[in-house]
GROMACS .gro file of N, CA and C in nm:
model
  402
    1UNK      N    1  -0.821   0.300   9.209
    1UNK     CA    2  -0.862   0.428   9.156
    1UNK      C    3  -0.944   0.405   9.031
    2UNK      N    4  -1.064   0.440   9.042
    2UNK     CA    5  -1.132   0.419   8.892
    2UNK      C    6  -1.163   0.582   8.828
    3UNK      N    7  -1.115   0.537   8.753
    3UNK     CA    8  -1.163   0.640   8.617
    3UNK      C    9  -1.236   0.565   8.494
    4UNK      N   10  -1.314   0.735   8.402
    4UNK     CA   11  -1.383   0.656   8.294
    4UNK      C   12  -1.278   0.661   8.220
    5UNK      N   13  -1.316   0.540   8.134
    5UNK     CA   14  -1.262   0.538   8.012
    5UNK      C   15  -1.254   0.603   7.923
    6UNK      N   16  -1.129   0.632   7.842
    6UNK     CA   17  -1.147   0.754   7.783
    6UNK      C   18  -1.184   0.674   7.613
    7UNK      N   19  -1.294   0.744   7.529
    7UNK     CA   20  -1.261   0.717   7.381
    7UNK      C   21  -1.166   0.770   7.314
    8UNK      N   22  -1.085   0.658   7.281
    8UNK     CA   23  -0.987   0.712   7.155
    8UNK      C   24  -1.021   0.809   7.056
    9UNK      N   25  -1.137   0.800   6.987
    9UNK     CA   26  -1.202   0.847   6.899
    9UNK      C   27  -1.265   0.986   6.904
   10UNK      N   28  -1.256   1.017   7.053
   10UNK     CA   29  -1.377   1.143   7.089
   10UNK      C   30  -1.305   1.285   7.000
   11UNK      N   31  -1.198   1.298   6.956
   11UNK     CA   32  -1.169   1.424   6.927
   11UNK      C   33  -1.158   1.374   6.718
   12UNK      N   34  -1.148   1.252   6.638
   12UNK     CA   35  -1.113   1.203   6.583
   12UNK      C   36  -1.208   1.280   6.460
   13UNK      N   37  -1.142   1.288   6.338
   13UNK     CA   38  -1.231   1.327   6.258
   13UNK      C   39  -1.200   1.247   6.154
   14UNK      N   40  -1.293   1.233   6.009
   14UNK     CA   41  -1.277   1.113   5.919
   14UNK      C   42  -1.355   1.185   5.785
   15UNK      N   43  -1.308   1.118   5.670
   15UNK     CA   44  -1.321   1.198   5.577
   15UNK      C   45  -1.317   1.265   5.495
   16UNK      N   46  -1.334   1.388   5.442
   16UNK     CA   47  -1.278   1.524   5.371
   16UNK      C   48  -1.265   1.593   5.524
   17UNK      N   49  -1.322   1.582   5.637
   17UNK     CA   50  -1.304   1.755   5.746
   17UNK      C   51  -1.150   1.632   5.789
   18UNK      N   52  -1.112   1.495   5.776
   18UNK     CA   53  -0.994   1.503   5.843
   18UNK      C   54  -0.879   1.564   5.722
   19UNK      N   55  -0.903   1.501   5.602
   19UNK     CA   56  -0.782   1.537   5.516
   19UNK      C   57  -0.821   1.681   5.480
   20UNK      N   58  -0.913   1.763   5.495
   20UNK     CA   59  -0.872   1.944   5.488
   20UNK      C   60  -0.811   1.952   5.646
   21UNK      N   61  -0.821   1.910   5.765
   21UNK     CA   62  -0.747   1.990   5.890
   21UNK      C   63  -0.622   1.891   5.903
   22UNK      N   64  -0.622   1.814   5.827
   22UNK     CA   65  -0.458   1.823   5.833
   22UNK      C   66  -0.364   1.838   5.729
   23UNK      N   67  -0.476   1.883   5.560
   23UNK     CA   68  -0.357   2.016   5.495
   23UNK      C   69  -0.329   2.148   5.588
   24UNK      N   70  -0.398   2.180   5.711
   24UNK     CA   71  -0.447   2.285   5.739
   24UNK      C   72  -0.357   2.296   5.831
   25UNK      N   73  -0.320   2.166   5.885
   25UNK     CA   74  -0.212   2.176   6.003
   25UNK      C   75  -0.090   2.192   5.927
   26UNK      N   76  -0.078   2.122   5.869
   26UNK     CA   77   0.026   2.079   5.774
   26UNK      C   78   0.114   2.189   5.723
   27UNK      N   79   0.028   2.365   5.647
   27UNK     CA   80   0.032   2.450   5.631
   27UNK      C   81   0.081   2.564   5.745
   28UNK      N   82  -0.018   2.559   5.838
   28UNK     CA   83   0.052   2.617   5.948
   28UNK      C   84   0.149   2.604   5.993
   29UNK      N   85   0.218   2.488   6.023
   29UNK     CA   86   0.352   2.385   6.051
   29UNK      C   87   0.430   2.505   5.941
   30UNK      N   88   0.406   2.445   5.846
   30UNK     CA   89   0.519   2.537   5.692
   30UNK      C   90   0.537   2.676   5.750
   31UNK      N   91   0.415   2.742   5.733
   31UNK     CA   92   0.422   2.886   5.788
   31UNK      C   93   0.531   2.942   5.927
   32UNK      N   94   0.473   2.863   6.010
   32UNK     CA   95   0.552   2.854   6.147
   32UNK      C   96   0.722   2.860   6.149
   33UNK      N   97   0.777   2.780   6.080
   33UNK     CA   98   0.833   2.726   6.036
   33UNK      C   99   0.949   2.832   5.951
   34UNK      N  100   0.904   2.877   5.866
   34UNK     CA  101   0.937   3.007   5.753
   34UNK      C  102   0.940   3.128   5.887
   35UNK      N  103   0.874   3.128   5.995
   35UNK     CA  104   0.863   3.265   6.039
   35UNK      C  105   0.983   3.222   6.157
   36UNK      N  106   0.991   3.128   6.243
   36UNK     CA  107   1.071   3.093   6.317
   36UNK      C  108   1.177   3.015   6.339
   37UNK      N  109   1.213   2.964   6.239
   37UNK     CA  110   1.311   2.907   6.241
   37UNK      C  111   1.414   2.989   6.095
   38UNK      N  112   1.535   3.023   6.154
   38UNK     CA  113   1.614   3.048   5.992
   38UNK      C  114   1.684   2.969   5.928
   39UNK      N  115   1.709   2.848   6.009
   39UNK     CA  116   1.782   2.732   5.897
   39UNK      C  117   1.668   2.673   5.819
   40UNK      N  118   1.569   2.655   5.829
   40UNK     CA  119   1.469   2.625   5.753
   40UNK      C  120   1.462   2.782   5.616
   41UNK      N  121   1.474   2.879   5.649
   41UNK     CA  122   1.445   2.963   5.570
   41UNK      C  123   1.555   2.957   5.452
   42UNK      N  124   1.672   2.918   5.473
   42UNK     CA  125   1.782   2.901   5.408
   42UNK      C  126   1.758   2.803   5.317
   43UNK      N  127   1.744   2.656   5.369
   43UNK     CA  128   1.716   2.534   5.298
   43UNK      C  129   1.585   2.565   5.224
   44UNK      N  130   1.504   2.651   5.254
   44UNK     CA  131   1.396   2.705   5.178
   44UNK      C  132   1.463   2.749   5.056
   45UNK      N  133   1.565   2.879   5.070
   45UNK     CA  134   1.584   2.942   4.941
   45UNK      C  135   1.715   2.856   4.904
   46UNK      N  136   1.741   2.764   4.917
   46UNK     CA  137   1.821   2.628   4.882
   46UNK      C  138   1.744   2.572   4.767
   47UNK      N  139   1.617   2.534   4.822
   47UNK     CA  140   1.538   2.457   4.739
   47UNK      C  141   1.477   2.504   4.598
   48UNK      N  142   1.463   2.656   4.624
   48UNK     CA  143   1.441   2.706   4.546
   48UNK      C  144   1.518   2.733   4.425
   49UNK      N  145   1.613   2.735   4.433
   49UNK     CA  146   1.747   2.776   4.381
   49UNK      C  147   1.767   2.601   4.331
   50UNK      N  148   1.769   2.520   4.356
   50UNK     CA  149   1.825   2.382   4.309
   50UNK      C  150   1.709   2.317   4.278
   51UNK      N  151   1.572   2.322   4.311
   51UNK     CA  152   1.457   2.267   4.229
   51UNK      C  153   1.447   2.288   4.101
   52UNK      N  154   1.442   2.419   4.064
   52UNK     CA  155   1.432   2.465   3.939
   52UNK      C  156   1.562   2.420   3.870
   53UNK      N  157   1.670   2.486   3.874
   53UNK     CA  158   1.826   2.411   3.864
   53UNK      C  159   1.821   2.289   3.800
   54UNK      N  160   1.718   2.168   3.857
   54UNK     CA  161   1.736   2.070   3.801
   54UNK      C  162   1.654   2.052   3.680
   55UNK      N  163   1.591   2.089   3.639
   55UNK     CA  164   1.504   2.122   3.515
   55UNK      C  165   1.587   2.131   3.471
   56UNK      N  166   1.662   2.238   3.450
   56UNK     CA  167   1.777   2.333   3.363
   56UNK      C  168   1.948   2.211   3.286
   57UNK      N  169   1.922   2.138   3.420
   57UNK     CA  170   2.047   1.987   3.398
   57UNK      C  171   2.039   1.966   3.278
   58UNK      N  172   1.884   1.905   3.214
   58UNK     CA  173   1.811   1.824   3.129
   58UNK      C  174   1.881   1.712   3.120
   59UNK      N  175   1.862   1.592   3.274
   59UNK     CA  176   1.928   1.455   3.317
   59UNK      C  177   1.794   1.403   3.281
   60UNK      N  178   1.844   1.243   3.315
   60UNK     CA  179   1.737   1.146   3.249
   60UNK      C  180   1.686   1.175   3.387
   61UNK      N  181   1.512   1.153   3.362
   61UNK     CA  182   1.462   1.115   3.480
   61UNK      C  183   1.457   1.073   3.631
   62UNK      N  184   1.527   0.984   3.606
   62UNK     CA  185   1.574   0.899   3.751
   62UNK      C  186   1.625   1.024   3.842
   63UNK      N  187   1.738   1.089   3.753
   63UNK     CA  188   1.864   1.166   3.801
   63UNK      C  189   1.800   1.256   3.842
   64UNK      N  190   1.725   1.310   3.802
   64UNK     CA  191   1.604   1.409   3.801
   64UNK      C  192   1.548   1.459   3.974
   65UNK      N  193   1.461   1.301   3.978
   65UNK     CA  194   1.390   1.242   4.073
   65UNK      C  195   1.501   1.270   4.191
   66UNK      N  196   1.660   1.225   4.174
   66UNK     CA  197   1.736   1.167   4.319
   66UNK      C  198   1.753   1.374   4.344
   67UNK      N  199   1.756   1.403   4.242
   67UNK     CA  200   1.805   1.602   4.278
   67UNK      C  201   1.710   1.627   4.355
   68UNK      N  202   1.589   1.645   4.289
   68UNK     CA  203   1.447   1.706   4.382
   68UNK      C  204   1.433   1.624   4.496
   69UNK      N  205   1.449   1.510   4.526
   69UNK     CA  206   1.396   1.415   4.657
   69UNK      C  207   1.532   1.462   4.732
   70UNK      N  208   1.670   1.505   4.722
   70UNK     CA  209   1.762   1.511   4.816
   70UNK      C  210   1.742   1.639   4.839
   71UNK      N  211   1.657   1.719   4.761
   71UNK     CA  212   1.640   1.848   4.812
   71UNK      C  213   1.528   1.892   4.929
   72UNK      N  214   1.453   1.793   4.851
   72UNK     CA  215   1.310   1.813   4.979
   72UNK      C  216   1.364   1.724   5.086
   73UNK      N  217   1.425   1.616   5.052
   73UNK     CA  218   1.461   1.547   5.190
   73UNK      C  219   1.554   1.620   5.339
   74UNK      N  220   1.628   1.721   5.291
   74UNK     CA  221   1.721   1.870   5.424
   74UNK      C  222   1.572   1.923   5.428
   75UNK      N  223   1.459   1.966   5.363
   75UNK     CA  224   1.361   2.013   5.425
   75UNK      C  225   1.283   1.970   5.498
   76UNK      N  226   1.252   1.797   5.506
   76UNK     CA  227   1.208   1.738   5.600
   76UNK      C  228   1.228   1.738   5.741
   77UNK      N  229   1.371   1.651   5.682
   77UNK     CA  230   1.500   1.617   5.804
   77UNK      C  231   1.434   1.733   5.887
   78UNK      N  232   1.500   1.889   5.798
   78UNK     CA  233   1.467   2.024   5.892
   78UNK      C  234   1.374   2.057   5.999
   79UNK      N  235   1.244   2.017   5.897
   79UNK     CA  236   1.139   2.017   6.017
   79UNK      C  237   1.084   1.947   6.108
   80UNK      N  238   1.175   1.831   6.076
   80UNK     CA  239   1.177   1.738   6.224
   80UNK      C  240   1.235   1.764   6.352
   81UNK      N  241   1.383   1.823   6.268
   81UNK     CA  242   1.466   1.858   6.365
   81UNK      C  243   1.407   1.991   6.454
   82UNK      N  244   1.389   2.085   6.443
   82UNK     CA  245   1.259   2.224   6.471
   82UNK      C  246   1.184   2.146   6.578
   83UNK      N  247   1.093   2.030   6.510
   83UNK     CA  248   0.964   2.003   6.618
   83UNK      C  249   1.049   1.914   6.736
   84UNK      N  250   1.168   1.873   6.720
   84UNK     CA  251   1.228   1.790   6.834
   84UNK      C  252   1.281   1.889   6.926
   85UNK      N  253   1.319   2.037   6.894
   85UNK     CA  254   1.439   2.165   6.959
   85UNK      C  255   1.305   2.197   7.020
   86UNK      N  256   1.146   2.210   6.945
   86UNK     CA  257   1.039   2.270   7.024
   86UNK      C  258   1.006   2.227   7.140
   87UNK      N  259   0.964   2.087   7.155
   87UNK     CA  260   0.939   1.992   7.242
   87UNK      C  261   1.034   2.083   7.366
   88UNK      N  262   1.154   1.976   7.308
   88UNK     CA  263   1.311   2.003   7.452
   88UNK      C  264   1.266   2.163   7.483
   89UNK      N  265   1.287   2.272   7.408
   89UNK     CA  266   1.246   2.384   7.433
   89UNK      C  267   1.145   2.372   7.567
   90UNK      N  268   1.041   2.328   7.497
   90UNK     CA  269   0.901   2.389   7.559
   90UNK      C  270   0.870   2.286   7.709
   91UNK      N  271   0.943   2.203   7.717
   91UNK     CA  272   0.967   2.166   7.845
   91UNK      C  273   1.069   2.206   7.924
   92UNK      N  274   1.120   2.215   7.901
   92UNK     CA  275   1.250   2.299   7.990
   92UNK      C  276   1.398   2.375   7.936
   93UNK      N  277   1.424   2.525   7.945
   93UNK     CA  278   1.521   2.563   7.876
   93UNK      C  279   1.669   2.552   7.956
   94UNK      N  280   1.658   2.473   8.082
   94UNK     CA  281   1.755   2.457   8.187
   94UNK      C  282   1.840   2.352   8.094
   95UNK      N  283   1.952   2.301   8.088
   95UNK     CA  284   2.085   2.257   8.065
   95UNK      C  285   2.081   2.102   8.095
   96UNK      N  286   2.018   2.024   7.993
   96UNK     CA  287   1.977   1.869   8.027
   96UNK      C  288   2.065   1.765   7.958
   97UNK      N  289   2.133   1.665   8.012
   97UNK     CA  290   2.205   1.627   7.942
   97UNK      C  291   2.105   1.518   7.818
   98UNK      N  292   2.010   1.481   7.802
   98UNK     CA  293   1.925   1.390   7.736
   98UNK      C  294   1.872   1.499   7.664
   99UNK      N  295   1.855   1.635   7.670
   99UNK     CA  296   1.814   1.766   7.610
   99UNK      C  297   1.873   1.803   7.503
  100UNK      N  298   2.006   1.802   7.534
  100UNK     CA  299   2.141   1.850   7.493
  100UNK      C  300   2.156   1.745   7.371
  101UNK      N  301   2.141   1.570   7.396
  101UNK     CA  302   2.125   1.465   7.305
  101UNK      C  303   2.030   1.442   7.196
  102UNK      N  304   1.886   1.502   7.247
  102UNK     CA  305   1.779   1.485   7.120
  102UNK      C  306   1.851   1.561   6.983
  103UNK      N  307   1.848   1.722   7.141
  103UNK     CA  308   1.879   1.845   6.972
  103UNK      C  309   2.045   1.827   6.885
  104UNK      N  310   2.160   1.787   6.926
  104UNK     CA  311   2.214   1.709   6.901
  104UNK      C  312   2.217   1.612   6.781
  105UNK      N  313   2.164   1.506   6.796
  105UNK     CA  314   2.086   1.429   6.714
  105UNK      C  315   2.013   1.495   6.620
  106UNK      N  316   1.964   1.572   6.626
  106UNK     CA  317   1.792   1.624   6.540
  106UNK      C  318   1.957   1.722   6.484
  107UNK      N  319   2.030   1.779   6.512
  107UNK     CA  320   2.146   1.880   6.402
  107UNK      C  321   2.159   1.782   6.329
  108UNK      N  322   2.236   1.640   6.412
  108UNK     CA  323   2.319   1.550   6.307
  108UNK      C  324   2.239   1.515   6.190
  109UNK      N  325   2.133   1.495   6.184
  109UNK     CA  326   2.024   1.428   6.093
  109UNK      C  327   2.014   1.566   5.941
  110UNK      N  328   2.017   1.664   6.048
  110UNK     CA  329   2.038   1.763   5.926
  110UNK      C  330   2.147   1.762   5.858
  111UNK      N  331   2.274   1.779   5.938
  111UNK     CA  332   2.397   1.758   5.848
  111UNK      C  333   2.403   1.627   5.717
  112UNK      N  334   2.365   1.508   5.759
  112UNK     CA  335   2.401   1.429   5.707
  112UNK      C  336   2.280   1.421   5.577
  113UNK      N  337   2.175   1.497   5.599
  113UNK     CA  338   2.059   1.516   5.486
  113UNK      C  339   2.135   1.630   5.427
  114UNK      N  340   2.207   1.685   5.457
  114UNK     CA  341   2.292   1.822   5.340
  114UNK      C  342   2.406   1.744   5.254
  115UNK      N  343   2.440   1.642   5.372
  115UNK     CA  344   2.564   1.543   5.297
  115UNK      C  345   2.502   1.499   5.216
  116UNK      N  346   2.365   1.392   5.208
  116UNK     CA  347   2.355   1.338   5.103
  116UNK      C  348   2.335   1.422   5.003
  117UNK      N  349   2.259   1.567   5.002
  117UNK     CA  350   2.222   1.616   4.902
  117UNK      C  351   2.379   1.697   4.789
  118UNK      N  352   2.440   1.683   4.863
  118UNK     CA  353   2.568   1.711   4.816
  118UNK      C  354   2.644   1.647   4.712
  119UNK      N  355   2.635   1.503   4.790
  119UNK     CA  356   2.623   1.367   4.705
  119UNK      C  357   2.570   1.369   4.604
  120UNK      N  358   2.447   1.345   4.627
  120UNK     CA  359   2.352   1.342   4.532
  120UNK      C  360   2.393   1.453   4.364
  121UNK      N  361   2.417   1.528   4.420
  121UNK     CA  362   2.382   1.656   4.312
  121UNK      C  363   2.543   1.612   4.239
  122UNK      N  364   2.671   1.627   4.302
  122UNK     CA  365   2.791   1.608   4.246
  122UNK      C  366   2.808   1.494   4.182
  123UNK      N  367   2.743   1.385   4.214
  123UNK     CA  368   2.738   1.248   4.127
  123UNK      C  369   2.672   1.269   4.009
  124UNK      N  370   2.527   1.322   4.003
  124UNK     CA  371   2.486   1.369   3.868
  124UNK      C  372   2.582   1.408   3.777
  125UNK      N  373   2.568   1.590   3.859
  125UNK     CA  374   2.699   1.614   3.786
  125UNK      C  375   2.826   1.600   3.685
  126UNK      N  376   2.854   1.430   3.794
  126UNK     CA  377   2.971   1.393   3.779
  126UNK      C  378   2.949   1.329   3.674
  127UNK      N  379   2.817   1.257   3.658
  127UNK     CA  380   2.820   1.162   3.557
  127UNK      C  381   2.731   1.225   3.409
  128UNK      N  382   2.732   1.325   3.404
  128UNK     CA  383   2.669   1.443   3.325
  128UNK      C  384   2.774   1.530   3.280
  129UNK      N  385   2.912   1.506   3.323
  129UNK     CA  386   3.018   1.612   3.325
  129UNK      C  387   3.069   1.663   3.156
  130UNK      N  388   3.025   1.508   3.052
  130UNK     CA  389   3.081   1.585   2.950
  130UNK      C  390   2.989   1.612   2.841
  131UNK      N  391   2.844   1.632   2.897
  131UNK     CA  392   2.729   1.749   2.852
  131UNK      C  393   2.742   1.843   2.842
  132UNK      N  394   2.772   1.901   2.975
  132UNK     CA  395   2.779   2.022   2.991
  132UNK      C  396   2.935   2.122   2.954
  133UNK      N  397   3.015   2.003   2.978
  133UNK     CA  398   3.155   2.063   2.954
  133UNK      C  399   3.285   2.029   2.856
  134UNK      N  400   3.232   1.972   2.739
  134UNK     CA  401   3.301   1.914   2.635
  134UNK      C  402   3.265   2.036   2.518
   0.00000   0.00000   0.00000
């Protein structure tokens, strides 16, 4: 069976038009995201609520850094987990046991990104405890 070859490249863009269409995707994704999914909307007003929060600590730096990165990190996790439920979704909504395993997986990844951030924040905390409370 011959076929042409396909170019890798034929749809490919380079540049400023690639890095504006994929803030552009990137954005839409967010948007999407905020409108359809509500555990994302939560960990949204999570973030909001504990980004700023950590300003307010006034921890050294580092400590700083591990608050905001465990916070954006449940928002990642999140929207990974979303584009893995879309996929399984959008191929079949019938009862799959390998279906059942991605999304599964793609929860656990969230849980355990809430664990660390849990972590994260109570260890500060913990080791900040007689700043705030002495």
């Amino acid at each position: 069976m011959d076929s042409e070859p396909i170019d890798p490249n034929i749809h490919k863009n380079s540049g400023f038009t690639r890095v504006f269409k994929a803030l552009s995707y990137s954005l839409q994704g967010l948007a999407s995201s905020m409108k359809h999914e509500a555990a994302f909307r939560q960990e949204v007003f999570l973030a909001v609520v504990l980004i700023p929060a950590s300003f307010l600590l006034q921890v050294p730096l580092m400590q700083q850094l591990i608050l905001v990165a465990s916070v954006l990190l449940v928002l990642i996790i999140e929207l990974l987990n979303s584009a893995v439920e879309a996929v399984v979704d959008d191929i079949s909504l019938r009862n799959r046991p390998l279906a059942k395993r991605a999304k599964d997986m793609g929860s656990a990844a969230v849980l355990l990104s809430l664990l660390n951030c849990f972590i994260c924040w109570a260890s500060v905390i913990a080791l900040n405890w007689d700043r705030y409370f002495s």
